[in-house]
Coordinates of C-alpha atoms in Angstrom, one line a residue:
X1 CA 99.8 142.2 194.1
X2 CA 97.2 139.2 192.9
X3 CA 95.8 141.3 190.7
X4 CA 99.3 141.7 188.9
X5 CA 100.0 138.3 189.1
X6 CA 96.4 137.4 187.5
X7 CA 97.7 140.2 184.7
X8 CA 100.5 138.5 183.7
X9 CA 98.6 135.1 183.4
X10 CA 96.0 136.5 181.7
X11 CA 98.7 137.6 179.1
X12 CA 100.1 134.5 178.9
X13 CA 97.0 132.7 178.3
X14 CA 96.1 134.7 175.4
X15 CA 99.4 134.6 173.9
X16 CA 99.3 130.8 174.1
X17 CA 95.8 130.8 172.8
X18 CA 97.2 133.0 169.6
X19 CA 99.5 130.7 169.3
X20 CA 97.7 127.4 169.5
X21 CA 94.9 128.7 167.2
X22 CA 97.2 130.3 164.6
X23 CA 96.8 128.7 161.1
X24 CA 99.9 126.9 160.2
X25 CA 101.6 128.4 156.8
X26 CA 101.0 126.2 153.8
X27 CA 104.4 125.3 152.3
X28 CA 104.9 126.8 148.3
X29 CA 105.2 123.9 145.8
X30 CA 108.9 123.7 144.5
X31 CA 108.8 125.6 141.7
X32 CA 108.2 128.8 143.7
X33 CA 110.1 128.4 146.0
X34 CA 113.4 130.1 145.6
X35 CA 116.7 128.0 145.8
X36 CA 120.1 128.2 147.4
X37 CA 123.3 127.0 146.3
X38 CA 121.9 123.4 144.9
X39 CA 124.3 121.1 145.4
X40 CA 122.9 118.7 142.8
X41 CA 124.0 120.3 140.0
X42 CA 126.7 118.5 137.9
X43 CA 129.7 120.3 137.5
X44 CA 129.9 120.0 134.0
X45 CA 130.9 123.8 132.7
X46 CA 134.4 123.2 130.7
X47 CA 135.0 127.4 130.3
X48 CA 134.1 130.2 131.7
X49 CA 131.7 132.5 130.0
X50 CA 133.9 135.4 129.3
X51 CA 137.7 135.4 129.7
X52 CA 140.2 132.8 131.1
X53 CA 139.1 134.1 135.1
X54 CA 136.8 137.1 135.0
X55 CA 136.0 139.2 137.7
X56 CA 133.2 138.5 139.7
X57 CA 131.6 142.2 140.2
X58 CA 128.5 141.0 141.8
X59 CA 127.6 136.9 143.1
X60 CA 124.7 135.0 143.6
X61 CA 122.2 136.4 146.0
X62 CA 119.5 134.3 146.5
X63 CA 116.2 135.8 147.2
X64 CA 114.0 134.8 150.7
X65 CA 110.6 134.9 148.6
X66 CA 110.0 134.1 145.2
X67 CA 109.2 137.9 144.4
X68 CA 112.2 138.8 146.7
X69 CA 115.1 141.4 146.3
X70 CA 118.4 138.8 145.5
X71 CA 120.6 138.5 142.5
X72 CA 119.6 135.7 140.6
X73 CA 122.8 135.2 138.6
X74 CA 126.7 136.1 138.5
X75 CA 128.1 139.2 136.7
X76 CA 131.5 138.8 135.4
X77 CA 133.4 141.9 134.6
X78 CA 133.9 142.0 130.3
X79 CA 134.6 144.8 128.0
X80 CA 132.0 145.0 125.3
X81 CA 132.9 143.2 121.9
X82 CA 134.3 140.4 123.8
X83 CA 133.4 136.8 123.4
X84 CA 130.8 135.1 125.7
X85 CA 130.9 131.3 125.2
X86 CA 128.8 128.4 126.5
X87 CA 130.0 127.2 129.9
X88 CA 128.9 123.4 128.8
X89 CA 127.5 121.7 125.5
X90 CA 124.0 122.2 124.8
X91 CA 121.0 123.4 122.5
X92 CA 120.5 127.0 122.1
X93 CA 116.9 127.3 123.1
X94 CA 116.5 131.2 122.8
X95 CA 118.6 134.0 120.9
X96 CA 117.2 137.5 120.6
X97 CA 116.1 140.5 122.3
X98 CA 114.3 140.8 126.0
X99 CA 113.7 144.3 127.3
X100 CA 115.6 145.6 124.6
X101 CA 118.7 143.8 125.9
X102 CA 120.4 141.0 123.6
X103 CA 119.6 137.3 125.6
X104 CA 121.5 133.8 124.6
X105 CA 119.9 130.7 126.6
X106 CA 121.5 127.5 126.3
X107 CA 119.6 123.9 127.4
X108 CA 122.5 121.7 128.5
X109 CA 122.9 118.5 127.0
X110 CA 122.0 115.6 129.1
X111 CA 120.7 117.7 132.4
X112 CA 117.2 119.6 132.9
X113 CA 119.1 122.8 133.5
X114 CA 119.2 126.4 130.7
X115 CA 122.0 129.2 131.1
X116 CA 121.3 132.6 130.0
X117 CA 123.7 135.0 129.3
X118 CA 122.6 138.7 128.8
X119 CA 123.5 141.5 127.3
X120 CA 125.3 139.6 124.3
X121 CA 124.7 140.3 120.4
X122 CA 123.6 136.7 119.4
X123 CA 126.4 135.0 116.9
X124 CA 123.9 131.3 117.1
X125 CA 120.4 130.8 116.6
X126 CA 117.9 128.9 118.3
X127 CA 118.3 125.2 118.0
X128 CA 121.8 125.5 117.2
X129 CA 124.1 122.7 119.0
X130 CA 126.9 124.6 120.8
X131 CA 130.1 122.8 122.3
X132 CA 131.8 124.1 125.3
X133 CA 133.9 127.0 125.0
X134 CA 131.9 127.8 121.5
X135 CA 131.4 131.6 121.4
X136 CA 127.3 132.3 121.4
X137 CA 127.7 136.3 121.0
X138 CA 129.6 139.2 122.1
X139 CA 128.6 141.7 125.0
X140 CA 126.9 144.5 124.1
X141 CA 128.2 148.0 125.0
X142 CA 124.6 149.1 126.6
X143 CA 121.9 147.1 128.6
X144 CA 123.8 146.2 131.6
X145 CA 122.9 146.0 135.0
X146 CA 126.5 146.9 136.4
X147 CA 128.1 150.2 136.8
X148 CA 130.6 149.3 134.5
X149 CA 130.5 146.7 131.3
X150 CA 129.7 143.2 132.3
X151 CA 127.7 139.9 131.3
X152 CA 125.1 138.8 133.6
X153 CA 125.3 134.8 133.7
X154 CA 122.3 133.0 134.7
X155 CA 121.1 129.2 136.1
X156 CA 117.7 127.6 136.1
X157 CA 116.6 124.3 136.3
X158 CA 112.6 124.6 135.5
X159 CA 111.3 127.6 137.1
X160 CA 114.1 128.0 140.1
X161 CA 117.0 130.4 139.9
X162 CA 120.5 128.5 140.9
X163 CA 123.9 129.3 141.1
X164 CA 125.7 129.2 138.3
X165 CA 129.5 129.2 139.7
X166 CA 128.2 125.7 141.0
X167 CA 128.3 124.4 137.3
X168 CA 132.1 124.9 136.9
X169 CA 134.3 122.4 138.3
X170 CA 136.8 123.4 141.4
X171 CA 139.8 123.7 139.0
X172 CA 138.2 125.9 136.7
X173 CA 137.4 128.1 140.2
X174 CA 140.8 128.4 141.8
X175 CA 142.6 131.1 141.3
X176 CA 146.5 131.3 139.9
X177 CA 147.6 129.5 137.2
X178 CA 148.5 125.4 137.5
X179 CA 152.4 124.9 138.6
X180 CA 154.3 121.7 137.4
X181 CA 156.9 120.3 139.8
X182 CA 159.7 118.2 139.3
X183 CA 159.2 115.1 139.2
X184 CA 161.9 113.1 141.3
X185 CA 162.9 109.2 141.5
X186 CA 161.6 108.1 138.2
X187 CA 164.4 107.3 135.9
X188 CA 165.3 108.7 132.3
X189 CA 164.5 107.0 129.2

């Protein structure tokens, strides 16, 4: 009987030890580390990339390491030739081919943050000023990640992936279009 009480203390002891001796993990530095839903960034998108209220075929998917499986952007469902416009004003900072797949990245004006839209047929070129809702390219018919056509739609501020819906303001979100009510009490002119 002691000596199986003496086992389990002996266990115990070593476990502790393991655990008191263990080196403590090193936090990453910022920039590797990935990131969730930031709430810091400025809802300043004025359109959506494609369409009026696309369908969101696959979200955002943040990884748990830097290397990670995750999705590290939106794709909205888009038929290829359509439009894809800049969610927000900014400075086209790369147009051209990645991979062999057509990439538009915009630096938004007044923030530290770059969208990137792929695969789209470049209509601007780099250091172009774009306005919101300007058209940047078309989709491409090939190069997609999805199952069927779509543009993937990306978010980074420096070297950390965020999530791009977070740009576009809660009306732009919603679904259903706006409804005006009467207005009752206020006299005619």
């Amino acid at each position: 009987m002691r000596a199986k009480r003496y086992g389990r203390c002996g266990t115990w002891l070593v476990l502790g030890f393991l655990l008191l001796t263990a080196p403590t993990p090193r936090p990453r530095p910022p920039f590797l580390t990935p990131a969730a839903t930031d709430t810091s960034v400025p809802a300043i998108g004025r359109a959506w990339p494609v369409g009026a209220r696309p369908t969101v075929l696959r979200g955002w998917e943040p990884p748990a390491t830097v290397y990670g499986r995750g999705h590290r952007g939106v794709d909205l469902a888009a038929p290829p030739g359509s439009p894809v416009r800049a969610v927000a004003a900014g400075r086209v900072s790369f147009a051209g081919r990645v991979a062999g797949k057509g990439v538009v990245s915009v630096e938004l004006t007044g923030t530290d943050l770059r969208t990137t839209y792929e695969p789209v047929t470049a209509s601007v070129e780099k250091g172009a000023e774009v306005a919101a809702g300007e058209v940047v390219g078309t989709v491409e018919p090939t190069g997609s990640h999805c199952t069927t056509a779509c543009v993937h739609w990306g978010l980074r501020r420096g070297e950390a992936y965020l999530d791009p819906l977070s740009l576009l303001p809660p009306w732009l979100l919603r679904r259903g279009p706006s409804r005006l009510l009467p207005v009752l009490g206020v006299p005619l002119p």
